[in-house]
Amino acid sequence: MVRALRAAGRPVQVLKPVISGYDPATFAESDTAVLLAALDREPKSEVIDAISPWRFAAPLSPDMAARREGRGIDFDELCRYCRETIDGFDGVTLIEGVGGVMVPLTEERTVIDWIVALDMPALLVVGSYLGTLSHTLTAHTTLSALGIPVAAIVISESAENPVPLEDTQATLARFLPGVAVSAVARGDTDSDDLLRLLFPA
């Protein structure tokens, strides 16, 4: 999406404010590195700090990973950081979450609390693994119950699929009428269809 937006001449910035399982020794494999590569930006320390200020080593939920390091996430500071970054940019801002919508961020707050606080539509990215139908429908129901608009659902093909990708897409579309459901094959870098879905002319 970032590459397609840039190719279309649309200014875009991406944030991955919270990341766990972060190891500087294997930085190139991290989500932050993937985002920086899409932005064509060098992974300098100040750039990494700007995109992913809350980084934790353990591959656990952020609250657990932070606790192992004797740290924590200030929820108000996290929201303030996001709002200020959004307000200071004239273009599209994409914010990548961490885990699922109900993953704990702090002792009391989850990712969905973060989405509610930012008052932004959600782009629900899911896999095509066994169990994704239940996970996706549950996540959508939870988001809807809190009044969070879902801009679209994107199925990012998993390494293993119990059924063809199109079947998963069709089933989700059947249960979520009115919601745009897009499928991206594994390794596919063409996001034009997805961009038209999210940003219609």
PDB file of C-alpha atoms in Angstrom:
ATOM      1  CA  MET A   1       0.000   0.000   0.000  1.00  0.00           C
ATOM      2  CA  VAL A   2       2.795   2.398   0.859  1.00  0.00           C
ATOM      3  CA  ARG A   3       4.602   1.734  -2.391  1.00  0.00           C
ATOM      4  CA  ALA A   4       1.409   2.057  -4.423  1.00  0.00           C
ATOM      5  CA  LEU A   5       0.479   5.333  -2.723  1.00  0.00           C
ATOM      6  CA  ARG A   6       3.939   6.710  -3.393  1.00  0.00           C
ATOM      7  CA  ALA A   7       3.803   5.577  -7.004  1.00  0.00           C
ATOM      8  CA  ALA A   8       0.472   7.380  -7.355  1.00  0.00           C
ATOM      9  CA  GLY A   9       2.109  10.552  -6.090  1.00  0.00           C
ATOM     10  CA  ARG A  10       0.253  10.601  -2.774  1.00  0.00           C
ATOM     11  CA  PRO A  11       2.247  11.633   0.288  1.00  0.00           C
ATOM     12  CA  VAL A  12       2.198   8.861   2.874  1.00  0.00           C
ATOM     13  CA  GLN A  13       3.710   8.223   6.275  1.00  0.00           C
ATOM     14  CA  VAL A  14       3.607   5.032   8.306  1.00  0.00           C
ATOM     15  CA  LEU A  15       3.872   4.457  12.031  1.00  0.00           C
ATOM     16  CA  LYS A  16       4.517   1.229  13.906  1.00  0.00           C
ATOM     17  CA  PRO A  17       4.485   2.844  17.348  1.00  0.00           C
ATOM     18  CA  VAL A  18       4.646  -0.363  19.390  1.00  0.00           C
ATOM     19  CA  ILE A  19       6.650  -3.421  18.400  1.00  0.00           C
ATOM     20  CA  SER A  20       7.559  -6.493  20.427  1.00  0.00           C
ATOM     21  CA  GLY A  21       9.966  -9.222  19.459  1.00  0.00           C
ATOM     22  CA  TYR A  22      12.344  -6.480  18.337  1.00  0.00           C
ATOM     23  CA  ASP A  23      16.012  -7.401  18.036  1.00  0.00           C
ATOM     24  CA  PRO A  24      18.455  -4.843  16.591  1.00  0.00           C
ATOM     25  CA  ALA A  25      20.676  -7.745  15.481  1.00  0.00           C
ATOM     26  CA  THR A  26      17.934  -8.934  13.113  1.00  0.00           C
ATOM     27  CA  PHE A  27      16.479  -5.524  12.330  1.00  0.00           C
ATOM     28  CA  ALA A  28      16.036  -6.300   8.625  1.00  0.00           C
ATOM     29  CA  GLU A  29      13.386  -8.899   9.534  1.00  0.00           C
ATOM     30  CA  SER A  30      11.320  -6.525  11.664  1.00  0.00           C
ATOM     31  CA  ASP A  31       8.060  -4.822  10.727  1.00  0.00           C
ATOM     32  CA  THR A  32       9.762  -1.477  11.220  1.00  0.00           C
ATOM     33  CA  ALA A  33      12.408  -2.384   8.627  1.00  0.00           C
ATOM     34  CA  VAL A  34       9.735  -3.447   6.131  1.00  0.00           C
ATOM     35  CA  LEU A  35       7.950  -0.125   6.544  1.00  0.00           C
ATOM     36  CA  LEU A  36      11.136   1.894   6.185  1.00  0.00           C
ATOM     37  CA  ALA A  37      12.036  -0.022   3.029  1.00  0.00           C
ATOM     38  CA  ALA A  38       8.600   0.751   1.575  1.00  0.00           C
ATOM     39  CA  LEU A  39       9.186   4.431   2.353  1.00  0.00           C
ATOM     40  CA  ASP A  40      12.684   4.187   0.859  1.00  0.00           C
ATOM     41  CA  ARG A  41      14.187   5.575   4.054  1.00  0.00           C
ATOM     42  CA  GLU A  42      17.479   4.601   5.638  1.00  0.00           C
ATOM     43  CA  PRO A  43      17.189   2.788   8.993  1.00  0.00           C
ATOM     44  CA  LYS A  44      18.990   5.456  10.993  1.00  0.00           C
ATOM     45  CA  SER A  45      18.431   5.441  14.739  1.00  0.00           C
ATOM     46  CA  GLU A  46      16.459   8.700  14.734  1.00  0.00           C
ATOM     47  CA  VAL A  47      14.191   7.391  11.960  1.00  0.00           C
ATOM     48  CA  ILE A  48      13.560   4.142  13.823  1.00  0.00           C
ATOM     49  CA  ASP A  49      12.816   6.149  16.976  1.00  0.00           C
ATOM     50  CA  ALA A  50      10.313   8.276  15.064  1.00  0.00           C
ATOM     51  CA  ILE A  51       8.422   5.344  13.546  1.00  0.00           C
ATOM     52  CA  SER A  52       8.668   2.817  16.400  1.00  0.00           C
ATOM     53  CA  PRO A  53       9.379   4.576  19.696  1.00  0.00           C
ATOM     54  CA  TRP A  54       8.104   1.738  21.907  1.00  0.00           C
ATOM     55  CA  ARG A  55      10.301  -1.281  21.133  1.00  0.00           C
ATOM     56  CA  PHE A  56      10.501  -4.428  23.252  1.00  0.00           C
ATOM     57  CA  ALA A  57      12.641  -7.543  22.902  1.00  0.00           C
ATOM     58  CA  ALA A  58      10.305 -10.342  23.990  1.00  0.00           C
ATOM     59  CA  PRO A  59       7.885 -11.624  21.299  1.00  0.00           C
ATOM     60  CA  LEU A  60       4.916 -11.223  23.641  1.00  0.00           C
ATOM     61  CA  SER A  61       1.969  -8.895  24.067  1.00  0.00           C
ATOM     62  CA  PRO A  62       3.319  -5.367  24.671  1.00  0.00           C
ATOM     63  CA  ASP A  63       2.255  -5.289  28.319  1.00  0.00           C
ATOM     64  CA  MET A  64       4.120  -8.539  29.053  1.00  0.00           C
ATOM     65  CA  ALA A  65       7.156  -7.608  26.953  1.00  0.00           C
ATOM     66  CA  ALA A  66       7.403  -4.207  28.650  1.00  0.00           C
ATOM     67  CA  ARG A  67       7.042  -5.734  32.108  1.00  0.00           C
ATOM     68  CA  ARG A  68      10.010  -8.055  31.450  1.00  0.00           C
ATOM     69  CA  GLU A  69      12.143  -4.968  30.869  1.00  0.00           C
ATOM     70  CA  GLY A  70      10.827  -3.100  33.897  1.00  0.00           C
ATOM     71  CA  ARG A  71       9.064  -0.684  31.589  1.00  0.00           C
ATOM     72  CA  GLY A  72       5.554   0.194  30.538  1.00  0.00           C
ATOM     73  CA  ILE A  73       3.604   2.045  27.889  1.00  0.00           C
ATOM     74  CA  ASP A  74       2.042   5.361  28.847  1.00  0.00           C
ATOM     75  CA  PHE A  75      -1.268   5.099  26.984  1.00  0.00           C
ATOM     76  CA  ASP A  76      -1.904   8.850  26.948  1.00  0.00           C
ATOM     77  CA  GLU A  77       1.603   9.484  25.640  1.00  0.00           C
ATOM     78  CA  LEU A  78       1.112   6.862  22.918  1.00  0.00           C
ATOM     79  CA  CYS A  79      -2.101   8.537  21.758  1.00  0.00           C
ATOM     80  CA  ARG A  80      -0.550  11.997  21.946  1.00  0.00           C
ATOM     81  CA  TYR A  81       2.416  10.844  19.851  1.00  0.00           C
ATOM     82  CA  CYS A  82       0.088   9.449  17.181  1.00  0.00           C
ATOM     83  CA  ARG A  83      -2.145  12.527  17.046  1.00  0.00           C
ATOM     84  CA  GLU A  84       0.780  14.942  16.841  1.00  0.00           C
ATOM     85  CA  THR A  85       2.398  12.890  14.079  1.00  0.00           C
ATOM     86  CA  ILE A  86      -0.861  12.765  12.127  1.00  0.00           C
ATOM     87  CA  ASP A  87      -1.562  16.488  12.586  1.00  0.00           C
ATOM     88  CA  GLY A  88       1.935  17.402  11.460  1.00  0.00           C
ATOM     89  CA  PHE A  89       1.620  15.632   8.110  1.00  0.00           C
ATOM     90  CA  ASP A  90      -0.395  16.613   5.048  1.00  0.00           C
ATOM     91  CA  GLY A  91      -1.132  13.243   3.481  1.00  0.00           C
ATOM     92  CA  VAL A  92      -2.151   9.681   4.255  1.00  0.00           C
ATOM     93  CA  THR A  93      -1.094   8.262   7.611  1.00  0.00           C
ATOM     94  CA  LEU A  94      -1.132   4.500   8.106  1.00  0.00           C
ATOM     95  CA  ILE A  95      -0.685   3.193  11.650  1.00  0.00           C
ATOM     96  CA  GLU A  96       0.185  -0.473  12.046  1.00  0.00           C
ATOM     97  CA  GLY A  97      -1.070  -1.977  15.268  1.00  0.00           C
ATOM     98  CA  VAL A  98       0.430  -4.833  17.204  1.00  0.00           C
ATOM     99  CA  GLY A  99      -1.209  -8.250  17.271  1.00  0.00           C
ATOM    100  CA  GLY A 100      -5.004  -8.385  17.204  1.00  0.00           C
ATOM    101  CA  VAL A 101      -7.557  -5.796  18.244  1.00  0.00           C
ATOM    102  CA  MET A 102      -7.795  -7.170  21.791  1.00  0.00           C
ATOM    103  CA  VAL A 103      -4.067  -7.529  22.485  1.00  0.00           C
ATOM    104  CA  PRO A 104      -3.164  -5.859  25.818  1.00  0.00           C
ATOM    105  CA  LEU A 105      -1.022  -2.735  25.519  1.00  0.00           C
ATOM    106  CA  THR A 106      -0.887  -1.802  29.180  1.00  0.00           C
ATOM    107  CA  GLU A 107      -2.190  -3.221  32.428  1.00  0.00           C
ATOM    108  CA  GLU A 108      -5.641  -1.819  31.600  1.00  0.00           C
ATOM    109  CA  ARG A 109      -5.763  -0.967  27.889  1.00  0.00           C
ATOM    110  CA  THR A 110      -5.884  -3.017  24.701  1.00  0.00           C
ATOM    111  CA  VAL A 111      -5.263  -2.206  21.048  1.00  0.00           C
ATOM    112  CA  ILE A 112      -8.954  -1.517  20.525  1.00  0.00           C
ATOM    113  CA  ASP A 113      -8.841   1.179  23.223  1.00  0.00           C
ATOM    114  CA  TRP A 114      -6.042   2.784  21.220  1.00  0.00           C
ATOM    115  CA  ILE A 115      -8.137   2.720  18.021  1.00  0.00           C
ATOM    116  CA  VAL A 116     -11.106   4.243  19.844  1.00  0.00           C
ATOM    117  CA  ALA A 117      -8.941   6.980  21.369  1.00  0.00           C
ATOM    118  CA  LEU A 118      -7.515   7.957  17.972  1.00  0.00           C
ATOM    119  CA  ASP A 119     -11.002   8.010  16.423  1.00  0.00           C
ATOM    120  CA  MET A 120      -9.760   6.589  13.126  1.00  0.00           C
ATOM    121  CA  PRO A 121     -11.286   3.990  10.796  1.00  0.00           C
ATOM    122  CA  ALA A 122      -9.731   0.557  10.987  1.00  0.00           C
ATOM    123  CA  LEU A 123      -8.256  -1.450   8.145  1.00  0.00           C
ATOM    124  CA  LEU A 124      -8.606  -5.020   9.373  1.00  0.00           C
ATOM    125  CA  VAL A 125      -5.784  -7.164   7.995  1.00  0.00           C
ATOM    126  CA  VAL A 126      -6.251 -10.889   8.529  1.00  0.00           C
ATOM    127  CA  GLY A 127      -4.686 -14.150   7.409  1.00  0.00           C
ATOM    128  CA  SER A 128      -6.167 -17.072   5.506  1.00  0.00           C
ATOM    129  CA  TYR A 129      -5.147 -19.719   8.056  1.00  0.00           C
ATOM    130  CA  LEU A 130      -7.519 -22.212   9.658  1.00  0.00           C
ATOM    131  CA  GLY A 131      -9.564 -20.249  12.187  1.00  0.00           C
ATOM    132  CA  THR A 132      -9.404 -16.906  10.411  1.00  0.00           C
ATOM    133  CA  LEU A 133     -13.145 -16.831   9.708  1.00  0.00           C
ATOM    134  CA  SER A 134     -13.997 -16.861  13.401  1.00  0.00           C
ATOM    135  CA  HIS A 135     -11.154 -14.499  14.308  1.00  0.00           C
ATOM    136  CA  THR A 136     -12.095 -12.025  11.587  1.00  0.00           C
ATOM    137  CA  LEU A 137     -15.829 -12.019  12.278  1.00  0.00           C
ATOM    138  CA  THR A 138     -15.180 -11.662  16.013  1.00  0.00           C
ATOM    139  CA  ALA A 139     -12.789  -8.761  15.467  1.00  0.00           C
ATOM    140  CA  HIS A 140     -15.239  -7.025  13.144  1.00  0.00           C
ATOM    141  CA  THR A 141     -18.099  -7.506  15.604  1.00  0.00           C
ATOM    142  CA  THR A 142     -15.996  -6.068  18.420  1.00  0.00           C
ATOM    143  CA  LEU A 143     -14.914  -3.049  16.366  1.00  0.00           C
ATOM    144  CA  SER A 144     -18.493  -2.398  15.236  1.00  0.00           C
ATOM    145  CA  ALA A 145     -19.836  -2.665  18.787  1.00  0.00           C
ATOM    146  CA  LEU A 146     -17.557   0.213  19.776  1.00  0.00           C
ATOM    147  CA  GLY A 147     -18.570   2.330  16.795  1.00  0.00           C
ATOM    148  CA  ILE A 148     -15.256   1.962  14.965  1.00  0.00           C
ATOM    149  CA  PRO A 149     -15.791   2.110  11.201  1.00  0.00           C
ATOM    150  CA  VAL A 150     -14.013  -0.652   9.294  1.00  0.00           C
ATOM    151  CA  ALA A 151     -12.671   0.830   6.050  1.00  0.00           C
ATOM    152  CA  ALA A 152     -12.079  -2.617   4.598  1.00  0.00           C
ATOM    153  CA  ILE A 153     -10.929  -6.125   5.389  1.00  0.00           C
ATOM    154  CA  VAL A 154      -7.756  -7.304   3.710  1.00  0.00           C
ATOM    155  CA  ILE A 155      -6.930 -11.004   3.638  1.00  0.00           C
ATOM    156  CA  SER A 156      -3.169 -11.397   3.457  1.00  0.00           C
ATOM    157  CA  GLU A 157      -2.608 -14.967   2.338  1.00  0.00           C
ATOM    158  CA  SER A 158      -1.006 -17.154   4.989  1.00  0.00           C
ATOM    159  CA  ALA A 159       1.769 -19.660   4.326  1.00  0.00           C
ATOM    160  CA  GLU A 160      -0.731 -22.496   4.714  1.00  0.00           C
ATOM    161  CA  ASN A 161      -4.360 -22.334   3.548  1.00  0.00           C
ATOM    162  CA  PRO A 162      -7.053 -24.900   4.344  1.00  0.00           C
ATOM    163  CA  VAL A 163      -9.079 -23.658   1.352  1.00  0.00           C
ATOM    164  CA  PRO A 164      -8.412 -21.471  -1.701  1.00  0.00           C
ATOM    165  CA  LEU A 165      -7.973 -17.786  -0.893  1.00  0.00           C
ATOM    166  CA  GLU A 166     -11.046 -16.869  -2.963  1.00  0.00           C
ATOM    167  CA  ASP A 167     -13.244 -19.137  -0.808  1.00  0.00           C
ATOM    168  CA  THR A 168     -12.170 -17.337   2.365  1.00  0.00           C
ATOM    169  CA  GLN A 169     -12.830 -14.000   0.692  1.00  0.00           C
ATOM    170  CA  ALA A 170     -16.282 -15.071  -0.510  1.00  0.00           C
ATOM    171  CA  THR A 171     -17.277 -16.427   2.903  1.00  0.00           C
ATOM    172  CA  LEU A 172     -16.263 -13.240   4.738  1.00  0.00           C
ATOM    173  CA  ALA A 173     -18.038 -11.116   2.147  1.00  0.00           C
ATOM    174  CA  ARG A 174     -21.182 -13.209   2.611  1.00  0.00           C
ATOM    175  CA  PHE A 175     -21.197 -12.700   6.374  1.00  0.00           C
ATOM    176  CA  LEU A 176     -20.203  -9.026   6.181  1.00  0.00           C
ATOM    177  CA  PRO A 177     -22.446  -7.467   3.542  1.00  0.00           C
ATOM    178  CA  GLY A 178     -21.508  -3.891   2.814  1.00  0.00           C
ATOM    179  CA  VAL A 179     -17.909  -4.372   3.923  1.00  0.00           C
ATOM    180  CA  ALA A 180     -15.219  -4.305   1.256  1.00  0.00           C
ATOM    181  CA  VAL A 181     -13.196  -7.525   1.442  1.00  0.00           C
ATOM    182  CA  SER A 182      -9.966  -7.726  -0.552  1.00  0.00           C
ATOM    183  CA  ALA A 183      -7.529 -10.631  -0.874  1.00  0.00           C
ATOM    184  CA  VAL A 184      -3.794 -10.324  -1.444  1.00  0.00           C
ATOM    185  CA  ALA A 185      -1.929 -13.430  -2.594  1.00  0.00           C
ATOM    186  CA  ARG A 186       1.284 -14.290  -0.776  1.00  0.00           C
ATOM    187  CA  GLY A 187       4.198 -12.396  -2.309  1.00  0.00           C
ATOM    188  CA  ASP A 188       1.921 -10.164  -4.399  1.00  0.00           C
ATOM    189  CA  THR A 189       3.225  -6.583  -4.376  1.00  0.00           C
ATOM    190  CA  ASP A 190       0.512  -5.128  -6.626  1.00  0.00           C
ATOM    191  CA  SER A 191      -1.752  -3.093  -4.339  1.00  0.00           C
ATOM    192  CA  ASP A 192      -3.579  -1.075  -6.986  1.00  0.00           C
ATOM    193  CA  ASP A 193      -6.876  -2.907  -6.436  1.00  0.00           C
ATOM    194  CA  LEU A 194      -6.579  -2.384  -2.711  1.00  0.00           C
ATOM    195  CA  LEU A 195      -5.892   1.328  -3.164  1.00  0.00           C
ATOM    196  CA  ARG A 196      -8.954   1.720  -5.366  1.00  0.00           C
ATOM    197  CA  LEU A 197     -10.933  -0.047  -2.665  1.00  0.00           C
ATOM    198  CA  LEU A 198      -9.749   2.305   0.090  1.00  0.00           C
ATOM    199  CA  PHE A 199      -9.356   5.512  -1.873  1.00  0.00           C
ATOM    200  CA  PRO A 200     -11.982   5.503  -4.630  1.00  0.00           C
ATOM    201  CA  ALA A 201     -11.629   8.228  -7.237  1.00  0.00           C
TER     202      ALA A 201
END
